[in-house]
CSV table of C-alpha atoms in Angstrom, one decimal:
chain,number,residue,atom,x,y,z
A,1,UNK,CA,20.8,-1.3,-12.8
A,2,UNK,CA,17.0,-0.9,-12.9
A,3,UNK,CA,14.8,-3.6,-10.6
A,4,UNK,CA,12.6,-5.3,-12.3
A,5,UNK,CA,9.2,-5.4,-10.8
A,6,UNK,CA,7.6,-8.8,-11.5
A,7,UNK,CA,4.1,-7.9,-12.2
A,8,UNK,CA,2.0,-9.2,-9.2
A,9,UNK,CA,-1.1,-10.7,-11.7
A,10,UNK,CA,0.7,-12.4,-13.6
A,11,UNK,CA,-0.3,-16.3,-13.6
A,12,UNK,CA,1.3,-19.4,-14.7
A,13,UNK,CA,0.1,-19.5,-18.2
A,14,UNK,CA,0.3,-15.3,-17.9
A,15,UNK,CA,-3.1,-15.0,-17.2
A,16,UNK,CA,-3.7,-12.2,-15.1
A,17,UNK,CA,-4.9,-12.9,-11.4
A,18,UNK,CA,-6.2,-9.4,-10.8
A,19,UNK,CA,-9.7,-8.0,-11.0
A,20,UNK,CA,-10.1,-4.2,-10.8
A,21,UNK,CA,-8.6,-2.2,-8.8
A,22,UNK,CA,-10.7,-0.4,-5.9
A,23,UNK,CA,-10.2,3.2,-4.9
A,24,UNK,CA,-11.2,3.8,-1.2
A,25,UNK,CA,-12.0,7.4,0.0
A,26,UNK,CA,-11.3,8.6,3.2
A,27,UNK,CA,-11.6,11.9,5.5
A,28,UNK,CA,-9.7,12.8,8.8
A,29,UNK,CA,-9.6,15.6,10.4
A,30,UNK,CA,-5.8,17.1,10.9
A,31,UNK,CA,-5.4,20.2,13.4
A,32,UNK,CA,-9.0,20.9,13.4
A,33,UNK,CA,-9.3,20.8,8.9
A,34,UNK,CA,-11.7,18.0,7.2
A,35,UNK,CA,-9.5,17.0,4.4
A,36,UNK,CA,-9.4,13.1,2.2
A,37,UNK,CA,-7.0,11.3,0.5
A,38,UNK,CA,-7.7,7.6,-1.6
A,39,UNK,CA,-6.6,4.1,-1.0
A,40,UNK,CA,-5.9,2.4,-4.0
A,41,UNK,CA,-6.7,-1.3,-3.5
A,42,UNK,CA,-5.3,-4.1,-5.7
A,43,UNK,CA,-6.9,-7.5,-5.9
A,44,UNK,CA,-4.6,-10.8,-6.3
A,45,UNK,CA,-6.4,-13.9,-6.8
A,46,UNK,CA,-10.0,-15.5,-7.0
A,47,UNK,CA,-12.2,-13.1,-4.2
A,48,UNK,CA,-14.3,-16.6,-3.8
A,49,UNK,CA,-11.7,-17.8,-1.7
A,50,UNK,CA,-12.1,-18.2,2.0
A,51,UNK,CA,-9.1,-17.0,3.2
A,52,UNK,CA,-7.9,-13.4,2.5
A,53,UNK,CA,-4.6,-11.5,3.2
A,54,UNK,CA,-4.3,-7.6,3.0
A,55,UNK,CA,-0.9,-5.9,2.5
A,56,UNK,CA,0.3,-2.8,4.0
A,57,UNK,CA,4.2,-1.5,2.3
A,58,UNK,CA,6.7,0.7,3.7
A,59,UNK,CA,7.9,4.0,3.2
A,60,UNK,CA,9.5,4.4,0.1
A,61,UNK,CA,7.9,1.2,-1.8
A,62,UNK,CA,4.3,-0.3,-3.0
A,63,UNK,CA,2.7,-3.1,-3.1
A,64,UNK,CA,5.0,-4.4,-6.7
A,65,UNK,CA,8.5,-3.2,-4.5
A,66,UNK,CA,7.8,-4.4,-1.5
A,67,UNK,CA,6.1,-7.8,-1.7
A,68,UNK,CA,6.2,-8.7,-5.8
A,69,UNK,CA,9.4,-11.0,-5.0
A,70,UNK,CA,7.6,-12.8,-1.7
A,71,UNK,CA,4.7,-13.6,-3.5
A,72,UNK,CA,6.0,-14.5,-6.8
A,73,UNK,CA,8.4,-16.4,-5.3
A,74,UNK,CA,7.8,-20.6,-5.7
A,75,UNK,CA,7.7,-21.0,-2.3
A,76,UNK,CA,4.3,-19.1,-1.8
A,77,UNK,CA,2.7,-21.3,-3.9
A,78,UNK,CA,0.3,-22.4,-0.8
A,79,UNK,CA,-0.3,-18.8,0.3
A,80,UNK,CA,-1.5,-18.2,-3.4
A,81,UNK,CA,-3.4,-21.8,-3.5
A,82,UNK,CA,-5.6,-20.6,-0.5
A,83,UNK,CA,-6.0,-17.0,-0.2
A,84,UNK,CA,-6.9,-13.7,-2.5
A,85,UNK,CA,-4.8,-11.4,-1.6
A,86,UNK,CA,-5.0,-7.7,-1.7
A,87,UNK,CA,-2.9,-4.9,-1.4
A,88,UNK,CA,-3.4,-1.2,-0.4
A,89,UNK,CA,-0.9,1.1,-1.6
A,90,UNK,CA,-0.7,4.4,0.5
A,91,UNK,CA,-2.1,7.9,-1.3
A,92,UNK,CA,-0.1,8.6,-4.0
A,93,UNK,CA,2.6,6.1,-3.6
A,94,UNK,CA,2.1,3.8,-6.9
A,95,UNK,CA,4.1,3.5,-9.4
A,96,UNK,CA,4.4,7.0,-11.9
A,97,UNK,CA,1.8,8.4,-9.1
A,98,UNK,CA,0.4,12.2,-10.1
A,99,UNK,CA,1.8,14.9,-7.6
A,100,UNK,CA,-0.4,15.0,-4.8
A,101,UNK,CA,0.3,18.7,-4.4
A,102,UNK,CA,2.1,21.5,-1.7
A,103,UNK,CA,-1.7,21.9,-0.6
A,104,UNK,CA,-2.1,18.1,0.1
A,105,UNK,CA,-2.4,17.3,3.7
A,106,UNK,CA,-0.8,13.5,4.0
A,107,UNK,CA,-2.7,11.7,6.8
A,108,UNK,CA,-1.0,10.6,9.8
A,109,UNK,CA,-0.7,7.0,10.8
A,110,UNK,CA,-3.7,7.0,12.7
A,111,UNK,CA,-5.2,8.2,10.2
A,112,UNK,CA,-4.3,5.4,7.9
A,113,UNK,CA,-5.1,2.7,10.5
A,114,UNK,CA,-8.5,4.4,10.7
A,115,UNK,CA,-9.1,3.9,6.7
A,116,UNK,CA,-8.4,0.3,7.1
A,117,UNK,CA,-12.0,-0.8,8.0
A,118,UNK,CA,-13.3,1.4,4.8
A,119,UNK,CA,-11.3,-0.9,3.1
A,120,UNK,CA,-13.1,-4.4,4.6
A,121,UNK,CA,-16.0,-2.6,4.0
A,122,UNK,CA,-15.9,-1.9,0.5
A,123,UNK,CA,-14.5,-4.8,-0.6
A,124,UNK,CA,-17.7,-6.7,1.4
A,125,UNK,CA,-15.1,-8.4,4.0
A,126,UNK,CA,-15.2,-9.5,7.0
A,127,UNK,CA,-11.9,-10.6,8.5
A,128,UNK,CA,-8.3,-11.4,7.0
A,129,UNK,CA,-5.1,-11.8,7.6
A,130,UNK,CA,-2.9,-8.4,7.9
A,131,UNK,CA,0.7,-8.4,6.8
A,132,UNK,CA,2.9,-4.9,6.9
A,133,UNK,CA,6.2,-3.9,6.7
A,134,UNK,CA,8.2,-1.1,8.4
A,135,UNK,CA,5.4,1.7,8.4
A,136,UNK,CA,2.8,-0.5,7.0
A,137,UNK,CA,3.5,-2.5,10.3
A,138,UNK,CA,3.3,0.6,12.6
A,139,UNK,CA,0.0,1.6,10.4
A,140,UNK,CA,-1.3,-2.3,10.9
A,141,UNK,CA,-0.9,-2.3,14.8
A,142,UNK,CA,-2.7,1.1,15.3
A,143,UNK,CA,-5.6,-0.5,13.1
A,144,UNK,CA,-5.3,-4.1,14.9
A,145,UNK,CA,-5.7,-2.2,18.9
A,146,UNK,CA,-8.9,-0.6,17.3
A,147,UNK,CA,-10.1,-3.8,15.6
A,148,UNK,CA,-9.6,-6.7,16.9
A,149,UNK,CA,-12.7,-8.8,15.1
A,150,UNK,CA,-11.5,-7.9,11.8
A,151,UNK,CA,-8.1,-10.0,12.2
A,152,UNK,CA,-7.4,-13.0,11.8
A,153,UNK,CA,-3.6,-12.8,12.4
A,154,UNK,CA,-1.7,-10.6,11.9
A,155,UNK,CA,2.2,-10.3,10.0
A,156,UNK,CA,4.6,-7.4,11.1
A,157,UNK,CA,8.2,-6.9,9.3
A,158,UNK,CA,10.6,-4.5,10.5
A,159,UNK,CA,7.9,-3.3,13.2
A,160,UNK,CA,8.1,0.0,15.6
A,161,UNK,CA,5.7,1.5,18.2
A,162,UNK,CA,7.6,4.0,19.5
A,163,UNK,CA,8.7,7.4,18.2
A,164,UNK,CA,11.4,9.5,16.8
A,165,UNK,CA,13.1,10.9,19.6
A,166,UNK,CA,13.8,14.7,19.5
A,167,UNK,CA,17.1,14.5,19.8
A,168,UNK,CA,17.9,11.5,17.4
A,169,UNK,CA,15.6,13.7,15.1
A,170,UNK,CA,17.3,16.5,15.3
A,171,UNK,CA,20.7,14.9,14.6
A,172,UNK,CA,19.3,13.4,11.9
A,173,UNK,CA,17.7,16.8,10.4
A,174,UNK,CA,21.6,18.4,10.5
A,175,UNK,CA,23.3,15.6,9.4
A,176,UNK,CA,20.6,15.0,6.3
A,177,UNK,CA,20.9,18.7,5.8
A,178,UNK,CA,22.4,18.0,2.6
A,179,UNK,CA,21.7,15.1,1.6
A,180,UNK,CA,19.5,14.6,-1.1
A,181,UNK,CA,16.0,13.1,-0.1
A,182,UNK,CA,16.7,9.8,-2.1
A,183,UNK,CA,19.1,8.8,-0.5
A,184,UNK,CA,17.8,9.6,2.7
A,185,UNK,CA,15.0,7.5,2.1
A,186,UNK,CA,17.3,4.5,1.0
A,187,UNK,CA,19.4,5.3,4.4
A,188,UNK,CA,16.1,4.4,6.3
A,189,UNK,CA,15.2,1.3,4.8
A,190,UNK,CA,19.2,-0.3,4.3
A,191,UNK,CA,21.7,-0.6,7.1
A,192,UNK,CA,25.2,0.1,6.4
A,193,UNK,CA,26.3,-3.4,6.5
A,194,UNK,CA,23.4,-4.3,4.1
A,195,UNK,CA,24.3,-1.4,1.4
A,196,UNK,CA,28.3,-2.9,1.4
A,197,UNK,CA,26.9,-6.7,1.4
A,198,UNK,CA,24.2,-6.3,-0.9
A,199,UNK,CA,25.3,-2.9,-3.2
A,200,UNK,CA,23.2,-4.5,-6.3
A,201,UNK,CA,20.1,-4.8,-4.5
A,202,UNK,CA,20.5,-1.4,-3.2
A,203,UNK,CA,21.1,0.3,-6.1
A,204,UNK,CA,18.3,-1.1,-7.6
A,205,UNK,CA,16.1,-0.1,-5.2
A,206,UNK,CA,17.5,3.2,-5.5
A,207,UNK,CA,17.1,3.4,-9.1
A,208,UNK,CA,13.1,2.5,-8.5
A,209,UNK,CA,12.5,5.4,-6.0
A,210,UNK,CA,14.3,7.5,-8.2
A,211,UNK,CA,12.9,6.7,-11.3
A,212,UNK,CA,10.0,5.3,-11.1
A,213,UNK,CA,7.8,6.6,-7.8
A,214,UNK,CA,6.9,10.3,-7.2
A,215,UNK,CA,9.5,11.0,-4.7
A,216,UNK,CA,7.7,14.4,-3.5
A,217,UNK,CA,4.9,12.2,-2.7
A,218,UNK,CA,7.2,9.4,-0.9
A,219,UNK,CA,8.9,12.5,1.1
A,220,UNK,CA,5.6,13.3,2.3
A,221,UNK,CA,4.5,10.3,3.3
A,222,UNK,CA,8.0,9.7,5.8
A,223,UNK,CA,8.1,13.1,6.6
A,224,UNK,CA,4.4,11.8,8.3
A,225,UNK,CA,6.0,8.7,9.1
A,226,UNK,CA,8.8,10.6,11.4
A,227,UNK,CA,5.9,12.6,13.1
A,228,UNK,CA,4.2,9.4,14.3
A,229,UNK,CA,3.2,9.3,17.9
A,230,UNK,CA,3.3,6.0,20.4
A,231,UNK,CA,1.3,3.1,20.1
A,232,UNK,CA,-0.1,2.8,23.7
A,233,UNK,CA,0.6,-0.8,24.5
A,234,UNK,CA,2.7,-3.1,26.9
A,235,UNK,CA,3.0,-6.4,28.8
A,236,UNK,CA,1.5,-5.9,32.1
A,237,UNK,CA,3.1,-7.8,35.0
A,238,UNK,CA,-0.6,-9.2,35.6
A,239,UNK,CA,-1.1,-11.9,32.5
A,240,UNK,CA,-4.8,-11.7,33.3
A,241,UNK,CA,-4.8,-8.0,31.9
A,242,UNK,CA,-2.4,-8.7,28.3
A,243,UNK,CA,-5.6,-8.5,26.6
A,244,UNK,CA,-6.8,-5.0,28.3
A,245,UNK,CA,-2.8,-3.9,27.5
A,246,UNK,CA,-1.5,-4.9,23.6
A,247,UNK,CA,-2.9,-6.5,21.0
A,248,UNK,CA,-5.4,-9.5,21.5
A,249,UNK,CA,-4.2,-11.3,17.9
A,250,UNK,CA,-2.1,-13.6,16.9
A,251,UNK,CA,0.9,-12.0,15.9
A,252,UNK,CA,4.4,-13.3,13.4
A,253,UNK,CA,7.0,-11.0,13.9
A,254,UNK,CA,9.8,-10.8,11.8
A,255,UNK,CA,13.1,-9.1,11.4
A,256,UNK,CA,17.0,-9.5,10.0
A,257,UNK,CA,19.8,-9.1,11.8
A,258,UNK,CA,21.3,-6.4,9.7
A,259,UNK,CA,18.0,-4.1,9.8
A,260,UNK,CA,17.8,-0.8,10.6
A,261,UNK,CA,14.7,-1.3,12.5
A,262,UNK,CA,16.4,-4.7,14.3
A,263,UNK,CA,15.9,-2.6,17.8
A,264,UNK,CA,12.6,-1.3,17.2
A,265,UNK,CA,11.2,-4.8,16.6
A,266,UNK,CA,12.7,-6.1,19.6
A,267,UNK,CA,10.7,-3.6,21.9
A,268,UNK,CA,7.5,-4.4,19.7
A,269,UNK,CA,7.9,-7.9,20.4
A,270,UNK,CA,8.4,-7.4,24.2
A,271,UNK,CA,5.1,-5.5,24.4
A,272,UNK,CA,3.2,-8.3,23.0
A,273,UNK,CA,1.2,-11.4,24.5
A,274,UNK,CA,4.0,-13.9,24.4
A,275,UNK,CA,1.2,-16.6,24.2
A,276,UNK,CA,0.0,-15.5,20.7
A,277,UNK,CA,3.3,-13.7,19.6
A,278,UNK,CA,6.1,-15.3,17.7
A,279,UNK,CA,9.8,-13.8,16.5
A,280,UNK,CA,11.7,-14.4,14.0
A,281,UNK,CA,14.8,-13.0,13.7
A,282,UNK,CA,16.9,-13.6,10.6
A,283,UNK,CA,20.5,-13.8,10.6
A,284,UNK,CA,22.3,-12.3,7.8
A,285,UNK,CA,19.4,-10.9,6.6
A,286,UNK,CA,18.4,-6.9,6.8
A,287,UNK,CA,16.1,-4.3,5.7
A,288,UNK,CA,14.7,-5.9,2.9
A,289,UNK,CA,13.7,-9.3,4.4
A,290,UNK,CA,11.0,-9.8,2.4
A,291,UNK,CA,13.2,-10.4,-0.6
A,292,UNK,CA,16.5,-11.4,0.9
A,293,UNK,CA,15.5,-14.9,2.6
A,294,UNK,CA,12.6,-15.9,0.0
A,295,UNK,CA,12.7,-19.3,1.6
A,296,UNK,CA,12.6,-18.7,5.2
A,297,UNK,CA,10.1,-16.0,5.3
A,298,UNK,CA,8.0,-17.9,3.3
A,299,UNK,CA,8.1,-21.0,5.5
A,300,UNK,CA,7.6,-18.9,8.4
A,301,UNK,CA,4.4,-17.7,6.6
A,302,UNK,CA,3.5,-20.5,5.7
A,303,UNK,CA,3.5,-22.2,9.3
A,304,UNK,CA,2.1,-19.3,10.8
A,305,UNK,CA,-1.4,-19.5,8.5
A,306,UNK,CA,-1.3,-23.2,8.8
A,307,UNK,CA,-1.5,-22.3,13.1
A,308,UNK,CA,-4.6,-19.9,12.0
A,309,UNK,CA,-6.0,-23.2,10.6
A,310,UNK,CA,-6.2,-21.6,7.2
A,311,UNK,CA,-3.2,-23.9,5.0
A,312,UNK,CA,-3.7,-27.3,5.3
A,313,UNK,CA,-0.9,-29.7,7.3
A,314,UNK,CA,-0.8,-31.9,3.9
A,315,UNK,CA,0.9,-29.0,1.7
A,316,UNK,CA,3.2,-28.0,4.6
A,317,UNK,CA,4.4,-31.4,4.8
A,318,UNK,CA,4.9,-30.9,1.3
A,319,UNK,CA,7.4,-28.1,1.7
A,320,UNK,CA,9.6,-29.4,4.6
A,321,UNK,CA,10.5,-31.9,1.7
A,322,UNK,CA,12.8,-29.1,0.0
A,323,UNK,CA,16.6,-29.8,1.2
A,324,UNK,CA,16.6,-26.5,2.5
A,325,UNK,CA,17.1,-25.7,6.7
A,326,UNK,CA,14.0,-25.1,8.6
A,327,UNK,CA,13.0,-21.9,10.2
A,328,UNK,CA,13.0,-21.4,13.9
A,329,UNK,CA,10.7,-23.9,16.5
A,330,UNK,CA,8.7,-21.2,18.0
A,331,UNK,CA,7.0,-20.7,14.3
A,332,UNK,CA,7.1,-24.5,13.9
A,333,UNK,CA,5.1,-24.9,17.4
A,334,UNK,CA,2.2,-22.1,16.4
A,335,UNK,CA,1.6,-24.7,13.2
A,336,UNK,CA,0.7,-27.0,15.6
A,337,UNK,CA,-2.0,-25.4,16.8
A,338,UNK,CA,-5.7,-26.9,15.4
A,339,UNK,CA,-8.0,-25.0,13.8
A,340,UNK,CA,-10.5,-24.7,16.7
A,341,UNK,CA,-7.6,-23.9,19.3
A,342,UNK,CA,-5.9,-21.1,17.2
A,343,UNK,CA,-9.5,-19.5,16.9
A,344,UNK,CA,-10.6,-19.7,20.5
A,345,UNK,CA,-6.7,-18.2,21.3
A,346,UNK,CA,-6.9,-15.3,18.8
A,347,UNK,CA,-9.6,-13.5,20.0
């Protein structure tokens, strides 16, 4: 079974919704060496929108894999209504990417989060909303500390701040002595339960690394995934000092039950500002969230921008018509929020 990639520009009436893609150049310096890598940056929509959203993937996936069922899902419809969306896919991590080469230095998350800004830059932005998952989170955060100004809100699935521990990694290194890098990749990104509850979706994710991306690139870039260091933040005892301490946006964070990154997301959210910070954890839901619980995680967007002040109430109250079970209060509450409150609380 092969997974069939719906193709992110395609309109209605098949018109495409992209306009050029963007390559975005870069340099860091790693263990004293200048070296540079590309961003390739796709556009999604009409760029005279107001509001813009900028996608970050995971390891192992790009911007068709990771969020081409979320946003060509029905229940986006407002997202794609009101924003231009645009996402960066990691060097060499495309679909049928070129080999980036034994010589090829693959930058490390900071790195990544460093390139972000380029990116605003180049594309003549100012601020958007940010949404990652799994590393794209961890890259997102790093770039969020740093820049501040430049969010609007920010989205984090399957989210991590800390690091590998030695001796986790090292069990890891004997036990995936032998086992072939595929499906050590697919063992990162599915839980056990999820692979026997969901073996279609898993195979077909399988099949696409496998098949269709450059797998020595994908190794590289978890290989520099597993080398990430901490991201320096906390909740402080002292309230007054949350915004000297984590991040100073407003923050959705999501996560399933069944996800191999459930635990990591649960110590990102308990180093956040509880006053701009809101959880969502899925039940019966895993890894994949994004394309798992369509609905949910859609309506949880959805609410969440409407907080920003970005979706209008008139199209949410539009969606709560569905005969489908709402998501959790704490999202419903941040829709609340006006316009002018949610931008005096996110900076």
């Amino acid at each position: 079974m092969v997974l069939e990639m719906r193709n992110l520009g395609s309109g209605e009436n098949g018109n495409t919704q992209f306009n050029q893609d963007e390559s975005v150049e870069f340099s860091y310096d790693y263990n004293g060496v200048l070296h540079s890598a590309k961003l390739k940056v796709i556009q999604r929509g009409d760029a005279t929108k107001k509001n813009t959203i900028i996608t970050v993937h995971n390891v192992g996936l790009n911007a068709f894999s990771n969020f081409g069922p979320l946003l060509s899902s029905e229940y986006m419809e407002p997202v794609a209504n009101n924003y231009c969306i645009y996402h960066i896919i990691l060097p060499g991590q495309e679909d049928g990417a070129k080999p980036l080469g034994a010589q090829f230095v693959y930058p490390s998350m900071d790195h990544l989060a460093d390139a972000v800004p380029k990116v605003l830059q180049q594309l003549n932005l100012k601020r958007a909303v940010f949404m990652g998952d799994g590393a794209g989170s961890n890259i997102l955060i790093r770039f969020a500390i740093k820049n501040p100004t430049l969010v609007d809100g920010l989205i984090l699935v399957n989210s991590t701040v800390s690091v590998v521990g030695n001796l986790s990694w090292l069990g890891e290194k004997i036990a995936n002595f032998n086992t072939p890098v595929s499906d050590q990749l697919m063992h990162y990104r599915f839980s056990p339960n999820e692979m026997e509850a969901r073996p279609h979706l898993f195979e077909s994710h399988r099949q696409h690394l496998v098949n269709v991306m450059n797998l020595d690139n994908v190794s590289q870039f978890f290989a520099e995934f597993e080398r990430r260091t901490q991201i320096p933040i906390y909740r402080p005892y002292d309230p007054n000092m949350l915004d000297t301490c984590t991040l100073r946006v407003q923050t959705l964070v999501m996560v399933g039950d069944d996800s191999p990154f459930v635990e990591d997301t649960i110590e990102v959210n308990s180093r956040l500002n509880p006053q701009k910070t809101h959880l969502l954890k899925m039940a019966d839901a895993g890894g994949m969230l994004l394309e798992e619980e369509l609905f949910k995680v859609s309506e949880a967007v959805v609410f969440f921008l409407q907080g920003l002040g970005q979706i209008p109430s008139v199209i949410m109250k539009r969606l709560q018509t569905t005969n489908r079970p709402s998501v959790v209060n704490v999202v419903q509450e941040q829709a609340k929020l006006s316009a002018v409150d949610a931008g005096s609380s996110t900076m």
